C-alpha cells in the first residue's frame, strides 16, 4: 500500500506543479496569484479543501489534473464548489479532459445543491482539440444556467483573460466580480474583431473591468486587486443567506476507538486474500459503533447502521469477495430499509462479482443479483462508494459503481476494477480459441496462446489500476486510506445541502 500511495502522490505533485517553474515564475512576475493560492485565500482559514478528480487525464497526452482545480471548500461557513482553471497550463484552456472533469463537477453541484464559485482565467477552448470539445462543451453553459434556475448560487471572480467560451462563465453567473486593469472579458479579442469587422480596439476598451463596470454592466463588483476580489467573493457568499435542506448531524461526535493508521495494512497485497471489512468500519465510523444487520445470513456481505461525523449512514461492505443469492437478497432488503428511513448508503467494495456455476444458476443467482442491482438503481437516498480492493464484473454494479450515479466515488490506491481479473479474462479467451480450433479440426498453437494470455493479463492489470481508472474519471479521486473518515465526513456534509428523501417504491423484483 505504501508504494502505491507514494506513486499516487507523485502524480498528484505533477498537477500541483501546474505548467512548471518557468511558467509559474512568469505568472508571478505579472503580480498574479496561482490558482491554488486563490483557492487557499478564498476558503475559511484552517478549513479543509476536498479536491475532486485531481488525476483527471492521467495517462493521456494532457496535463495531469486536466488544467483545472476543482473541489469543495468552506467559504464563510458555506460549503461551495470551487472551480479554478490553471492559467499556467496552456493558458487555462479547456481540453477534452477539462470538459469531462467540469461536467462531472457540474453533476456534483446539481445533485448536492452546492453554490459554485468560478475563479476565472481561461482562454476558452483548447483550439487544437476543438473537434472534441466544441459540440459537447455547450453542456457546461447549460449546466451553469440550470443551476441558477434551480436556486443554486453561481459566482464568478474574473482574475484575467476570459475570452470566447470563457466569457460566458461570468456572462451566465448570478454574481460577477472583476479586477481593475486585470479582468478582460470578451467573445472575440482585438485581432478577431479586426479580422471580422475591420474595427481597431484594445483589450481594455473591448472587455476591460472598467468598461464592464461602467458601460456594459456585466461586472457587478469592481475590485482593485486579486485579494480584494476574493474579499468581495467571500462577502457575496456571506450574504447568500444559504441554508442546508438536509437534516443536521448530531452535535456530539465520538472519534473511532481504533487508529486510522491501521488502514494502511488491512487490504492484502494479493486481492485474492479476503479481509474483514469490519476492521475498516471500526476505524471510520463514530465511536467504532456499528449495528450489524443480519450478521448470520449472507456472510459475504456485511450490512449495518452507523454514524459518521454525526450523520446516520447504512453500510454495505464486501467480506469474502463473491456475492451469492443470500447476499443479494440481504442487500436488497437493507437498501429498502435505508430508503424508508431516508438514510444515506456507503458501499465499501471488495468483490470479484456474483457467483457462477450450475448450482448457483439453478438457485437463481441471475434474478437475485438483478434484484440487488434493481434496488441500487432505484434507491433515492444518496450513495457513496469507496473501492478498497477488487471491484469486478456485475459486483461493481451491485455495489453502486460509477454508472449507478453515487454522489461520490473514491478509490484506495489498492483498488482494481475491470469486467474480470486479467487471468480470468485471458483464460476465457483461451478456452474459446481452443474450442474454435477443435471445432475446425485445426491444431491449437500453444505458444501463441501463452503469448496472448500474457499480453492480455498485462493489459487488464494496467487498465484496472486505481490511477488508470481515476485518470478516466471513473472515480472522484484516489484517497489515502487514513483520510477516509475525513473525506466521507466532508462528502456527507456536502450531500446534506440537498434534501434527503428515500424512494417511494422500486421496480419489479423477480422472486
Short mmCIF file of C-alpha atoms in Angstrom, two decimals:
data_model
loop_
_atom_site.label_atom_id
_atom_site.label_comp_id
_atom_site.label_asym_id
_atom_site.label_seq_id
_atom_site.Cartn_x
_atom_site.Cartn_y
_atom_site.Cartn_z
CA UNK A 1 0.00 0.00 0.00
CA UNK A 2 2.79 2.45 0.90
CA UNK A 3 4.44 2.09 -2.53
CA UNK A 4 1.13 2.62 -4.33
CA UNK A 5 0.36 5.64 -2.17
CA UNK A 6 3.75 7.15 -2.99
CA UNK A 7 3.09 6.65 -6.70
CA UNK A 8 -0.27 8.43 -6.46
CA UNK A 9 1.29 11.30 -4.51
CA UNK A 10 3.95 11.64 -7.21
CA UNK A 11 1.32 12.02 -9.92
CA UNK A 12 -0.68 14.49 -7.83
CA UNK A 13 2.51 16.54 -7.44
CA UNK A 14 2.51 16.99 -11.22
CA UNK A 15 -0.96 18.56 -11.02
CA UNK A 16 0.21 20.87 -8.21
CA UNK A 17 3.25 21.91 -10.26
CA UNK A 18 1.00 23.36 -12.95
CA UNK A 19 2.81 24.46 -16.09
CA UNK A 20 6.23 24.12 -14.46
CA UNK A 21 8.72 26.51 -12.79
CA UNK A 22 9.20 28.81 -15.80
CA UNK A 23 5.52 29.44 -16.38
CA UNK A 24 4.86 29.83 -12.67
CA UNK A 25 7.67 32.41 -12.44
CA UNK A 26 6.26 34.30 -15.43
CA UNK A 27 2.80 34.23 -13.84
CA UNK A 28 4.12 35.60 -10.54
CA UNK A 29 6.16 38.26 -12.33
CA UNK A 30 2.86 39.67 -13.56
CA UNK A 31 1.83 40.09 -9.94
CA UNK A 32 -0.67 37.26 -10.03
CA UNK A 33 -1.56 34.58 -7.51
CA UNK A 34 -1.56 30.97 -8.67
CA UNK A 35 -4.88 29.15 -8.99
CA UNK A 36 -4.17 27.17 -5.81
CA UNK A 37 -3.25 30.32 -3.89
CA UNK A 38 -6.55 31.87 -4.94
CA UNK A 39 -8.43 28.84 -3.64
CA UNK A 40 -6.47 28.92 -0.38
CA UNK A 41 -7.30 32.60 0.20
CA UNK A 42 -10.95 32.10 -0.69
CA UNK A 43 -11.77 29.32 1.76
CA UNK A 44 -12.08 29.85 5.51
CA UNK A 45 -8.78 29.87 7.37
CA UNK A 46 -7.57 26.42 8.51
CA UNK A 47 -10.53 24.73 6.81
CA UNK A 48 -10.02 21.68 4.56
CA UNK A 49 -10.38 21.65 0.78
CA UNK A 50 -11.70 18.41 -0.72
CA UNK A 51 -10.09 18.37 -4.16
CA UNK A 52 -12.02 16.29 -6.69
CA UNK A 53 -10.79 14.44 -9.77
CA UNK A 54 -7.17 15.60 -9.24
CA UNK A 55 -5.79 12.89 -11.56
CA UNK A 56 -8.16 13.60 -14.47
CA UNK A 57 -6.42 12.98 -17.76
CA UNK A 58 -3.69 10.80 -16.23
CA UNK A 59 -2.13 8.60 -18.90
CA UNK A 60 -3.31 10.88 -21.71
CA UNK A 61 -1.34 13.46 -23.70
CA UNK A 62 -2.76 16.19 -21.47
CA UNK A 63 -1.58 17.57 -18.14
CA UNK A 64 -2.48 15.57 -15.02
CA UNK A 65 -5.48 17.26 -13.41
CA UNK A 66 -6.87 18.45 -16.75
CA UNK A 67 -5.58 22.02 -16.34
CA UNK A 68 -8.14 22.91 -13.70
CA UNK A 69 -8.56 22.68 -9.92
CA UNK A 70 -11.97 21.73 -8.56
CA UNK A 71 -13.25 20.79 -5.15
CA UNK A 72 -15.40 21.55 -2.14
CA UNK A 73 -14.27 24.25 0.27
CA UNK A 74 -15.91 26.17 3.09
CA UNK A 75 -16.41 29.88 2.42
CA UNK A 76 -17.94 31.95 5.23
CA UNK A 77 -19.24 28.72 6.73
CA UNK A 78 -20.90 27.62 3.47
CA UNK A 79 -19.78 24.55 1.53
CA UNK A 80 -19.10 25.69 -2.03
CA UNK A 81 -17.86 24.05 -5.18
CA UNK A 82 -14.78 25.98 -6.28
CA UNK A 83 -13.51 25.70 -9.86
CA UNK A 84 -10.24 27.33 -10.88
CA UNK A 85 -8.59 26.89 -14.30
CA UNK A 86 -4.80 26.89 -14.04
CA UNK A 87 -3.56 29.68 -16.35
CA UNK A 88 -0.01 28.31 -16.24
CA UNK A 89 -1.15 25.24 -18.21
CA UNK A 90 -1.88 26.29 -21.80
CA UNK A 91 -3.49 29.50 -20.60
CA UNK A 92 -6.15 27.64 -18.62
CA UNK A 93 -7.80 26.45 -21.85
CA UNK A 94 -10.25 23.55 -21.84
CA UNK A 95 -9.13 20.29 -23.43
CA UNK A 96 -11.29 17.13 -23.68
CA UNK A 97 -10.39 16.03 -20.15
CA UNK A 98 -11.06 19.51 -18.75
CA UNK A 99 -14.53 19.27 -20.25
CA UNK A 100 -15.20 15.81 -18.83
CA UNK A 101 -13.96 16.89 -15.40
CA UNK A 102 -16.07 20.06 -15.49
CA UNK A 103 -19.19 18.12 -16.44
CA UNK A 104 -18.60 15.70 -13.56
CA UNK A 105 -18.18 18.64 -11.18
CA UNK A 106 -21.42 20.13 -12.51
CA UNK A 107 -23.22 16.86 -11.72
CA UNK A 108 -21.98 17.06 -8.12
CA UNK A 109 -23.15 20.68 -7.91
CA UNK A 110 -26.62 19.83 -9.17
CA UNK A 111 -27.17 16.69 -7.09
CA UNK A 112 -25.94 18.23 -3.84
CA UNK A 113 -27.07 21.83 -4.38
CA UNK A 114 -23.65 23.36 -3.79
CA UNK A 115 -23.09 27.07 -4.52
CA UNK A 116 -20.47 27.44 -7.28
CA UNK A 117 -17.55 29.87 -7.27
CA UNK A 118 -15.62 30.09 -10.56
CA UNK A 119 -12.14 31.63 -10.32
CA UNK A 120 -11.95 32.62 -13.96
CA UNK A 121 -8.80 32.98 -16.02
CA UNK A 122 -9.12 30.98 -19.20
CA UNK A 123 -8.57 31.30 -22.91
CA UNK A 124 -11.66 29.19 -23.63
CA UNK A 125 -11.36 26.01 -25.67
CA UNK A 126 -8.00 24.44 -26.48
CA UNK A 127 -8.27 25.08 -30.23
CA UNK A 128 -6.19 22.11 -31.46
CA UNK A 129 -8.75 19.83 -29.76
CA UNK A 130 -11.84 21.83 -30.75
CA UNK A 131 -13.40 18.88 -32.60
CA UNK A 132 -13.68 17.05 -29.26
CA UNK A 133 -14.74 19.94 -27.03
CA UNK A 134 -16.89 22.29 -29.11
CA UNK A 135 -20.15 20.37 -29.50
CA UNK A 136 -20.32 18.65 -26.07
CA UNK A 137 -18.82 21.74 -24.42
CA UNK A 138 -22.12 23.55 -24.67
CA UNK A 139 -23.35 21.47 -21.76
CA UNK A 140 -21.08 23.47 -19.43
CA UNK A 141 -23.15 26.57 -20.09
CA UNK A 142 -26.44 24.68 -19.93
CA UNK A 143 -25.42 23.30 -16.52
CA UNK A 144 -24.47 26.74 -15.22
CA UNK A 145 -27.75 28.35 -16.23
CA UNK A 146 -29.80 25.41 -14.97
CA UNK A 147 -28.04 25.60 -11.60
CA UNK A 148 -29.08 29.23 -11.31
CA UNK A 149 -32.65 28.35 -12.32
CA UNK A 150 -32.69 25.69 -9.58
CA UNK A 151 -31.76 28.28 -6.95
CA UNK A 152 -28.10 27.26 -6.71
CA UNK A 153 -25.98 30.45 -6.47
CA UNK A 154 -23.28 30.92 -9.12
CA UNK A 155 -20.43 33.38 -8.56
CA UNK A 156 -17.62 34.34 -10.95
CA UNK A 157 -14.42 36.09 -9.86
CA UNK A 158 -12.54 37.12 -13.01
CA UNK A 159 -8.76 37.25 -12.50
CA UNK A 160 -7.53 37.71 -16.05
CA UNK A 161 -8.49 36.95 -19.62
CA UNK A 162 -11.86 35.29 -20.07
CA UNK A 163 -12.27 35.01 -23.79
CA UNK A 164 -14.56 33.25 -26.26
CA UNK A 165 -16.37 30.45 -24.40
CA UNK A 166 -14.69 31.55 -21.18
CA UNK A 167 -16.58 34.85 -21.41
CA UNK A 168 -19.87 33.05 -20.92
CA UNK A 169 -18.89 31.93 -17.40
CA UNK A 170 -19.27 35.48 -15.98
CA UNK A 171 -22.00 36.15 -18.52
CA UNK A 172 -24.12 33.34 -17.08
CA UNK A 173 -23.25 33.69 -13.37
CA UNK A 174 -25.51 35.31 -10.76
CA UNK A 175 -22.71 37.45 -9.29
CA UNK A 176 -19.65 38.77 -11.15
CA UNK A 177 -16.52 40.38 -9.69
CA UNK A 178 -13.92 41.98 -11.97
CA UNK A 179 -10.49 43.39 -11.16
CA UNK A 180 -9.20 46.78 -12.26
CA UNK A 181 -6.79 46.53 -15.21
CA UNK A 182 -6.69 42.72 -14.87
CA UNK A 183 -10.04 41.29 -15.95
CA UNK A 184 -10.56 41.06 -19.70
CA UNK A 185 -13.87 39.56 -20.81
CA UNK A 186 -14.83 39.45 -24.48
CA UNK A 187 -16.18 36.98 -27.02
CA UNK A 188 -13.52 37.99 -29.53
CA UNK A 189 -10.20 39.71 -28.84
CA UNK A 190 -8.82 42.68 -30.80
CA UNK A 191 -7.26 40.53 -33.59
CA UNK A 192 -10.53 38.67 -34.19
CA UNK A 193 -12.56 41.88 -34.09
CA UNK A 194 -10.24 43.49 -36.64
CA UNK A 195 -10.42 40.47 -38.91
CA UNK A 196 -14.21 40.20 -38.67
CA UNK A 197 -15.18 43.88 -38.73
CA UNK A 198 -12.09 45.92 -39.51
CA UNK A 199 -12.52 47.75 -36.21
CA UNK A 200 -9.44 48.77 -34.22
CA UNK A 201 -9.69 48.13 -30.45
CA UNK A 202 -7.63 47.27 -27.40
CA UNK A 203 -8.21 44.81 -24.55
CA UNK A 204 -9.34 47.45 -22.07
CA UNK A 205 -11.92 49.21 -24.24
CA UNK A 206 -13.16 45.93 -25.67
CA UNK A 207 -13.57 43.95 -22.45
CA UNK A 208 -11.78 45.55 -19.51
CA UNK A 209 -13.15 45.61 -15.98
CA UNK A 210 -13.69 49.38 -16.08
CA UNK A 211 -15.76 49.14 -19.26
CA UNK A 212 -17.86 46.26 -17.93
CA UNK A 213 -18.40 48.05 -14.60
CA UNK A 214 -19.36 51.41 -16.18
CA UNK A 215 -20.75 50.64 -19.65
CA UNK A 216 -21.88 47.06 -20.34
CA UNK A 217 -22.97 46.34 -16.76
CA UNK A 218 -21.53 42.81 -16.87
CA UNK A 219 -19.46 43.46 -13.73
CA UNK A 220 -21.48 43.65 -10.51
CA UNK A 221 -18.44 44.40 -8.33
CA UNK A 222 -15.20 46.25 -9.13
CA UNK A 223 -12.11 45.09 -7.23
CA UNK A 224 -8.77 46.87 -7.04
CA UNK A 225 -6.66 43.69 -6.94
CA UNK A 226 -6.90 39.90 -6.59
CA UNK A 227 -7.08 39.96 -2.79
CA UNK A 228 -9.90 42.50 -2.96
CA UNK A 229 -11.78 40.32 -5.46
CA UNK A 230 -11.50 37.35 -3.09
CA UNK A 231 -12.69 39.53 -0.18
CA UNK A 232 -15.73 40.59 -2.23
CA UNK A 233 -16.38 36.98 -3.23
CA UNK A 234 -16.41 35.89 0.41
CA UNK A 235 -18.77 38.78 1.21
CA UNK A 236 -21.16 37.64 -1.53
CA UNK A 237 -21.28 34.15 -0.03
CA UNK A 238 -21.84 35.56 3.45
CA UNK A 239 -24.92 37.41 2.21
CA UNK A 240 -26.47 34.48 0.34
CA UNK A 241 -28.48 33.51 3.41
CA UNK A 242 -27.72 29.92 2.44
CA UNK A 243 -29.43 27.14 4.37
CA UNK A 244 -28.89 23.40 4.10
CA UNK A 245 -32.01 21.44 3.25
CA UNK A 246 -30.92 18.12 4.74
CA UNK A 247 -31.05 17.21 8.44
CA UNK A 248 -28.26 18.46 10.70
CA UNK A 249 -25.75 15.99 12.19
CA UNK A 250 -25.54 15.08 15.84
CA UNK A 251 -23.54 17.68 17.74
CA UNK A 252 -21.63 15.15 19.87
CA UNK A 253 -19.25 13.19 17.66
CA UNK A 254 -17.09 10.43 19.13
CA UNK A 255 -13.90 9.58 17.26
CA UNK A 256 -13.28 5.92 16.31
CA UNK A 257 -11.68 3.82 19.02
CA UNK A 258 -9.04 2.44 16.66
CA UNK A 259 -6.09 4.09 14.91
CA UNK A 260 -6.69 5.03 11.24
CA UNK A 261 -3.01 4.25 10.57
CA UNK A 262 -4.07 0.60 10.69
CA UNK A 263 -6.00 1.11 7.43
CA UNK A 264 -2.72 1.01 5.51
CA UNK A 265 -2.25 -2.64 6.38
CA UNK A 266 -5.77 -4.08 6.25
CA UNK A 267 -6.05 -4.70 2.50
CA UNK A 268 -3.68 -7.53 1.45
CA UNK A 269 -1.31 -7.00 -1.47
CA UNK A 270 -2.87 -10.08 -3.08
CA UNK A 271 -6.54 -9.17 -3.57
CA UNK A 272 -7.43 -12.88 -3.74
CA UNK A 273 -6.91 -12.95 0.03
CA UNK A 274 -10.10 -11.79 1.80
CA UNK A 275 -10.11 -9.32 4.68
CA UNK A 276 -12.74 -8.41 7.25
CA UNK A 277 -14.36 -5.06 6.34
CA UNK A 278 -15.48 -4.65 9.95
CA UNK A 279 -11.85 -3.72 10.64
CA UNK A 280 -12.26 -0.83 8.19
CA UNK A 281 -15.68 0.17 9.52
CA UNK A 282 -14.35 0.27 13.09
CA UNK A 283 -11.77 2.86 12.01
CA UNK A 284 -14.08 5.23 10.13
CA UNK A 285 -17.42 5.38 11.98
CA UNK A 286 -18.22 7.38 15.11
CA UNK A 287 -17.17 5.60 18.28
CA UNK A 288 -16.47 2.45 16.21
CA UNK A 289 -20.15 1.76 16.89
CA UNK A 290 -21.71 -0.46 14.19
CA UNK A 291 -25.11 -2.18 14.46
CA UNK A 292 -24.82 -5.12 12.08
CA UNK A 293 -27.91 -6.22 10.13
CA UNK A 294 -28.40 -9.96 9.51
CA UNK A 295 -24.90 -10.86 10.78
CA UNK A 296 -25.51 -14.62 10.46
CA UNK A 297 -27.04 -14.54 6.97
CA UNK A 298 -25.25 -13.87 3.68
CA UNK A 299 -21.85 -13.66 5.32
CA UNK A 300 -20.01 -12.46 2.20
CA UNK A 301 -21.68 -9.07 2.59
CA UNK A 302 -21.59 -7.07 5.82
CA UNK A 303 -24.50 -4.66 6.28
CA UNK A 304 -25.42 -2.39 9.16
CA UNK A 305 -26.04 1.04 10.61
CA UNK A 306 -23.63 3.63 11.98
CA UNK A 307 -22.96 7.34 12.21
CA UNK A 308 -20.09 9.19 10.57
CA UNK A 309 -19.25 12.70 11.76
CA UNK A 310 -22.73 12.76 13.27
CA UNK A 311 -24.56 11.74 10.09
CA UNK A 312 -26.52 8.44 10.06
CA UNK A 313 -25.44 6.00 7.35
CA UNK A 314 -26.15 2.48 6.20
CA UNK A 315 -23.08 0.47 5.19
CA UNK A 316 -22.74 -2.40 2.70
CA UNK A 317 -19.24 -3.93 2.66
CA UNK A 318 -17.93 -6.99 0.82
CA UNK A 319 -16.43 -9.54 3.19
CA UNK A 320 -15.34 -12.53 1.09
CA UNK A 321 -15.38 -11.21 -2.44
CA UNK A 322 -18.09 -13.28 -4.10
CA UNK A 323 -21.77 -12.34 -3.90
CA UNK A 324 -24.26 -15.22 -3.64
CA UNK A 325 -28.07 -15.23 -3.72
CA UNK A 326 -28.23 -14.73 0.06
CA UNK A 327 -26.06 -11.61 -0.06
CA UNK A 328 -28.12 -10.20 -2.92
CA UNK A 329 -31.40 -10.64 -1.05
CA UNK A 330 -29.89 -9.27 2.15
CA UNK A 331 -28.61 -6.18 0.30
CA UNK A 332 -31.98 -5.62 -1.36
CA UNK A 333 -33.84 -5.63 1.94
CA UNK A 334 -31.23 -3.39 3.56
CA UNK A 335 -31.42 -0.83 0.74
CA UNK A 336 -35.21 -0.79 1.03
CA UNK A 337 -34.95 -0.13 4.76
CA UNK A 338 -32.49 2.73 4.21
CA UNK A 339 -34.96 4.33 1.80
CA UNK A 340 -37.74 4.00 4.37
CA UNK A 341 -35.68 5.97 6.89
CA UNK A 342 -34.04 8.43 4.45
CA UNK A 343 -30.58 7.15 5.39
CA UNK A 344 -27.61 7.64 3.00
CA UNK A 345 -25.73 4.50 2.00
CA UNK A 346 -21.99 3.79 1.94
CA UNK A 347 -20.70 0.96 -0.28
CA UNK A 348 -17.25 -0.46 0.54
CA UNK A 349 -16.07 -2.50 -2.45
CA UNK A 350 -14.02 -5.66 -2.45
CA UNK A 351 -15.85 -8.00 -4.79
CA UNK A 352 -14.99 -10.34 -7.63
CA UNK A 353 -18.64 -10.38 -8.72
CA UNK A 354 -21.62 -12.72 -8.47
CA UNK A 355 -21.06 -16.47 -8.11
CA UNK A 356 -21.21 -18.61 -11.25
CA UNK A 357 -21.76 -22.33 -11.73
CA UNK A 358 -24.55 -24.84 -12.32
CA UNK A 359 -25.69 -24.97 -8.68
CA UNK A 360 -25.88 -21.20 -8.34
CA UNK A 361 -27.64 -20.68 -11.66
CA UNK A 362 -30.28 -23.20 -10.58
CA UNK A 363 -30.69 -21.42 -7.26
CA UNK A 364 -31.45 -18.16 -9.07
CA UNK A 365 -28.25 -16.10 -8.94
CA UNK A 366 -29.34 -14.13 -12.02
CA UNK A 367 -32.64 -12.98 -10.59
CA UNK A 368 -31.20 -12.39 -7.12
CA UNK A 369 -28.24 -10.41 -8.46
CA UNK A 370 -30.65 -8.47 -10.66
CA UNK A 371 -32.78 -7.79 -7.58
CA UNK A 372 -29.81 -6.17 -5.83
CA UNK A 373 -28.92 -4.10 -8.89
CA UNK A 374 -32.59 -3.07 -9.22
CA UNK A 375 -32.57 -1.88 -5.62
CA UNK A 376 -29.35 0.10 -6.11
CA UNK A 377 -30.67 1.62 -9.35
CA UNK A 378 -33.96 2.79 -7.88
CA UNK A 379 -32.78 3.81 -4.42
CA UNK A 380 -33.20 7.57 -3.98
CA UNK A 381 -31.12 8.16 -0.86
CA UNK A 382 -27.59 9.44 -1.53
CA UNK A 383 -24.94 6.79 -2.15
CA UNK A 384 -21.17 7.00 -1.65
CA UNK A 385 -18.83 4.28 -2.95
CA UNK A 386 -15.28 3.53 -1.85
CA UNK A 387 -13.29 0.97 -3.84
CA UNK A 388 -10.93 -0.59 -1.28
CA UNK A 389 -9.81 -3.70 -3.16
CA UNK A 390 -11.32 -5.57 -6.09
CA UNK A 391 -14.41 -4.29 -7.85
CA UNK A 392 -15.03 -6.68 -10.72
CA UNK A 393 -17.88 -7.63 -13.02
CA UNK A 394 -21.52 -7.19 -12.14
CA UNK A 395 -20.47 -6.99 -8.50
CA UNK A 396 -19.18 -3.49 -9.31
CA UNK A 397 -22.70 -2.63 -10.47
CA UNK A 398 -24.42 -4.21 -7.47
CA UNK A 399 -22.12 -2.24 -5.17
CA UNK A 400 -23.08 1.05 -6.86
CA UNK A 401 -20.26 1.74 -9.29
CA UNK A 402 -19.94 4.99 -11.24
CA UNK A 403 -22.70 4.09 -13.74
CA UNK A 404 -25.26 4.00 -10.92
CA UNK A 405 -24.74 7.66 -10.04
CA UNK A 406 -23.42 7.59 -6.47
CA UNK A 407 -23.00 11.14 -5.21
CA UNK A 408 -19.28 10.46 -4.75
CA UNK A 409 -16.91 7.62 -5.70
CA UNK A 410 -13.45 7.26 -4.18
CA UNK A 411 -10.74 4.64 -4.52
CA UNK A 412 -7.89 3.50 -2.34
CA UNK A 413 -4.53 3.02 -4.12
CA UNK A 414 -5.06 -0.73 -3.68
CA UNK A 415 -8.27 -0.76 -5.72
CA UNK A 416 -8.67 -2.60 -9.02
CA UNK A 417 -11.70 -2.57 -11.29
CA UNK A 418 -12.48 -4.34 -14.57
CA UNK A 419 -15.00 -6.68 -16.16
CA UNK A 420 -12.97 -9.50 -14.55
CA UNK A 421 -9.43 -10.24 -13.43
CA UNK A 422 -6.72 -10.40 -16.08
CA UNK A 423 -6.00 -14.11 -15.60
CA UNK A 424 -9.70 -14.97 -15.80
CA UNK A 425 -10.29 -12.88 -18.91
CA UNK A 426 -7.24 -14.31 -20.66
CA UNK A 427 -8.31 -17.81 -19.65
CA UNK A 428 -11.81 -17.35 -21.08
CA UNK A 429 -10.43 -16.12 -24.41
CA UNK A 430 -8.00 -19.06 -24.46
CA UNK A 431 -10.77 -21.59 -23.84
CA UNK A 432 -12.93 -20.08 -26.59
CA UNK A 433 -9.99 -20.09 -29.01
CA UNK A 434 -9.11 -23.69 -28.19
CA UNK A 435 -12.73 -24.80 -28.71
CA UNK A 436 -12.90 -22.96 -32.05
CA UNK A 437 -9.71 -24.66 -33.25
CA UNK A 438 -11.00 -28.09 -32.24
CA UNK A 439 -14.33 -27.47 -33.99
CA UNK A 440 -12.47 -26.69 -37.23
CA UNK A 441 -10.15 -29.68 -36.80
CA UNK A 442 -7.15 -27.38 -36.67
CA UNK A 443 -4.12 -27.70 -34.36
CA UNK A 444 -4.03 -25.29 -31.43
CA UNK A 445 -0.92 -23.11 -31.19
CA UNK A 446 0.09 -23.38 -27.53
CA UNK A 447 3.00 -20.95 -27.89
CA UNK A 448 0.82 -18.24 -29.45
CA UNK A 449 -1.84 -18.88 -26.80
CA UNK A 450 0.68 -18.39 -23.98
CA UNK A 451 1.85 -15.12 -25.53
CA UNK A 452 -1.72 -13.94 -25.97
CA UNK A 453 -2.57 -14.74 -22.37
CA UNK A 454 0.47 -12.90 -21.05
CA UNK A 455 -0.33 -9.85 -23.18
CA UNK A 456 -3.99 -9.74 -22.09
CA UNK A 457 -3.13 -10.23 -18.42
CA UNK A 458 -0.65 -7.34 -18.55
CA UNK A 459 -3.15 -5.11 -20.35
CA UNK A 460 -6.01 -5.82 -17.92
CA UNK A 461 -3.68 -5.38 -14.95
CA UNK A 462 -2.62 -1.94 -16.20
CA UNK A 463 -6.16 -0.87 -17.09
CA UNK A 464 -7.69 -1.95 -13.78
CA UNK A 465 -5.35 0.05 -11.53
CA UNK A 466 -6.76 2.86 -9.39
CA UNK A 467 -4.69 5.55 -11.12
CA UNK A 468 -5.82 4.46 -14.59
CA UNK A 469 -9.47 4.42 -13.53
CA UNK A 470 -9.19 7.78 -11.78
CA UNK A 471 -7.48 9.32 -14.81
CA UNK A 472 -10.59 8.43 -16.81
CA UNK A 473 -12.87 9.95 -14.17
CA UNK A 474 -14.37 6.61 -13.13
CA UNK A 475 -13.95 7.89 -9.57
CA UNK A 476 -13.69 11.30 -7.91
CA UNK A 477 -10.23 10.74 -6.51
CA UNK A 478 -7.72 8.19 -5.20
CA UNK A 479 -7.50 8.83 -1.48
CA UNK A 480 -5.13 7.90 1.33
CA UNK A 481 -6.96 5.20 3.34
CA UNK A 482 -6.12 7.12 6.52
CA UNK A 483 -8.13 10.08 5.20
CA UNK A 484 -11.24 8.00 4.50
CA UNK A 485 -13.19 9.19 7.54
CA UNK A 486 -12.44 12.86 6.81
CA UNK A 487 -13.26 12.55 3.10
CA UNK A 488 -16.52 10.73 3.84
CA UNK A 489 -17.44 13.27 6.51
CA UNK A 490 -16.93 16.17 4.11
CA UNK A 491 -18.87 14.33 1.42
CA UNK A 492 -21.79 13.61 3.75
CA UNK A 493 -21.84 17.21 4.90
CA UNK A 494 -21.94 18.39 1.27
CA UNK A 495 -24.70 15.92 0.47
CA UNK A 496 -26.88 17.40 3.20
CA UNK A 497 -27.10 20.72 1.37
CA UNK A 498 -29.87 18.99 -0.60
CA UNK A 499 -32.98 17.27 0.80
CA UNK A 500 -32.57 13.60 1.78
CA UNK A 501 -35.58 11.56 0.66
CA UNK A 502 -35.82 7.82 0.02
CA UNK A 503 -37.66 6.08 -2.80
CA UNK A 504 -41.40 5.54 -2.54
CA UNK A 505 -41.17 2.30 -4.49
CA UNK A 506 -38.91 0.03 -6.53
CA UNK A 507 -39.18 -1.87 -9.79
CA UNK A 508 -40.43 -5.44 -10.04
CA UNK A 509 -38.24 -7.84 -8.05
CA UNK A 510 -38.20 -11.30 -9.66
CA UNK A 511 -38.79 -13.79 -6.87
#
